């Protein structure tokens, strides 16, 4: 009998009856509200007046949130990592209060019954601004008397540091020669297929907030949201379904996301926000905007002896929360020596606030910049000394017998195949043949260039990356495995799926350890109420950390299966083998049972396993015992440059990648090839261009040039496997190597093609205009 007063569901009633005894279309059940934002049209301005009355009266509007109102709901937050001593940045809030600091900063949030109504109402918000000078270049922001983006901080310098080791002055004084260049890496962004999006649902009675969000880091987001909105963490649930691409874009806390959560708390109803493509270009983090001046000392035989560097990065008006905007520059600072035996080093880093979009971690964080700079210098020195670029690298790469190798910047290269990867690349690419073909092409008037790139990739970091800086970002990863009564295995994992195939790889690890069919394994991720605590997906940690946790959990579950089945089979656990979905006594295959039979006994007739815990579940949490592990690789690109137009066409691309133990070669190849395509885009096409007033000019896919199928050649990928000695499964990361090596290989190939003219390009992206400018500076004549 139903409770008195509750409606009775009729067979002919198509409406859905909820667990609370209400119909879904009852007016008493809150409907979804959709959010649109009024964003700043100025790079830097004071907000003088704000009038939302007309918008509040617009049809369908259910709520409006201003900066002051959002500030009463959400704490201010600053993207500071405490181990970057002296770092400072302005505080962020979901919506600007008295000043806007970049074009696209959210100022007012409008919630309505549908997105169109919200957009229409947003257009009715009246805002009056007093424009302020926009500081776009770091040198401009650091100039004496420059306006202050955050007056309370005293200047526009976010952070500066210096890293020095060895006898740099002596090494430069003794050098055969010193080479110096300045490299500029252009600002670009990730452009994932699926934009940032969320639905936030707040239950006022229990103060419980559930957020479905396109994120890489559900547990981090839970901690951040709970803290900023003063909610008990156990009352916040974050669910990250399968995500349609991220590339690091979705590891950050965005103002508009927090404003949507604030509206959910204010309205007590579900609130949905999906960024449009223009909004994404304006508000997604950007990356790569750095200028690196470098000096390299070398001997007459090409031996690299010392480096000096000055790195300057413009990072926007705020440091991204909670990972900061300092890490990319810090990576360049520590990775400039690359895979080479440089023993003397002195470099400085300056992180500078500016009135552009915020920059922060994006696929391969700093690696493509450092690699492009160092590899370009290696080629330049080789060219001037008359040494083949491949031979130049042979003479300087860390040798196999030198591992583990501590670099001059303090990085410990735990293992690798630096020389072997280069040799394999030269073999599979047919390097000698390519040089002969290049000579023939040049004789025929064609300008072909061959570019090499040797690189390292920091992967699988632990707490040393963020946790020690005070950020709520876990360096460990957890996996729970459960043998179900059906004999199937459920895996609850902390790493999330961004489209890279992680669930498949984790299922393969489990299937191999338990010897069960792959199709009998279900991998569940992304729900903080269900899966073990973990750091999520970033820094190519899915396999090194998540894969290792899963491997150890599978071994722990296998041990439980052996103990319980041994008790039922009257055997010793060491004599029980797992094969083909069965547990059987070694040498007596008839003495065995299927895993489903075992599970039904343990779950339903636990009295038969007296003295043993009736559990077929195992949870393991794993962290890298070292600071991180290093992947390495070697790439080769062949390009043709049209000397009249400056256009660069990529003809050939070959990669050799060593990501440790490989679980699924097809997934690794996809990651490497996809990363290469992204790296080619950054090297030749992609650029977040601003005008002199700080207006972003590239806010559509017609303006922001992504590589298309016609821009990417067939990519040939080869693998080496050097297991990581400190990682449980020997895994290293594979997600960022392609993006690391590609810009350097492309830049070197372009400069190799231009070498006979004496021209050299040092600015990315390498557009046709920049090629022509380099030729003009060299005094070359267009064909």
XYZ file of C-alpha atoms in Angstrom, residues 185 290 292 307 311 328-329 331-339 345 364-377 454-456 740 744 764:
37
model
C 57.068 30.667 -28.550
C 57.529 32.637 -23.622
C 63.911 32.455 -24.152
C 74.311 27.021 -21.081
C 63.207 32.934 -19.660
C 55.281 25.952 -17.334
C 58.129 28.428 -16.977
C 59.626 23.305 -16.493
C 61.488 25.211 -19.188
C 64.020 26.366 -16.596
C 64.754 22.788 -15.498
C 64.489 21.072 -18.875
C 66.608 23.313 -21.121
C 69.696 21.033 -20.903
C 67.505 18.262 -22.358
C 68.955 14.752 -22.753
C 74.176 25.940 -16.287
C 53.472 18.754 -22.374
C 53.784 21.784 -20.055
C 56.996 23.588 -20.970
C 58.605 20.619 -22.715
C 57.940 21.781 -26.308
C 59.481 25.180 -25.561
C 62.611 23.842 -23.883
C 63.070 21.136 -26.517
C 62.636 23.528 -29.449
C 65.194 25.944 -27.994
C 67.848 23.359 -27.165
C 67.420 21.285 -30.321
C 67.623 24.430 -32.461
C 70.878 25.363 -30.771
C 65.836 14.286 -29.249
C 63.861 14.893 -26.090
C 62.835 13.820 -22.625
C 57.163 17.631 -26.919
C 61.634 21.133 -32.439
C 56.806 30.050 -33.509
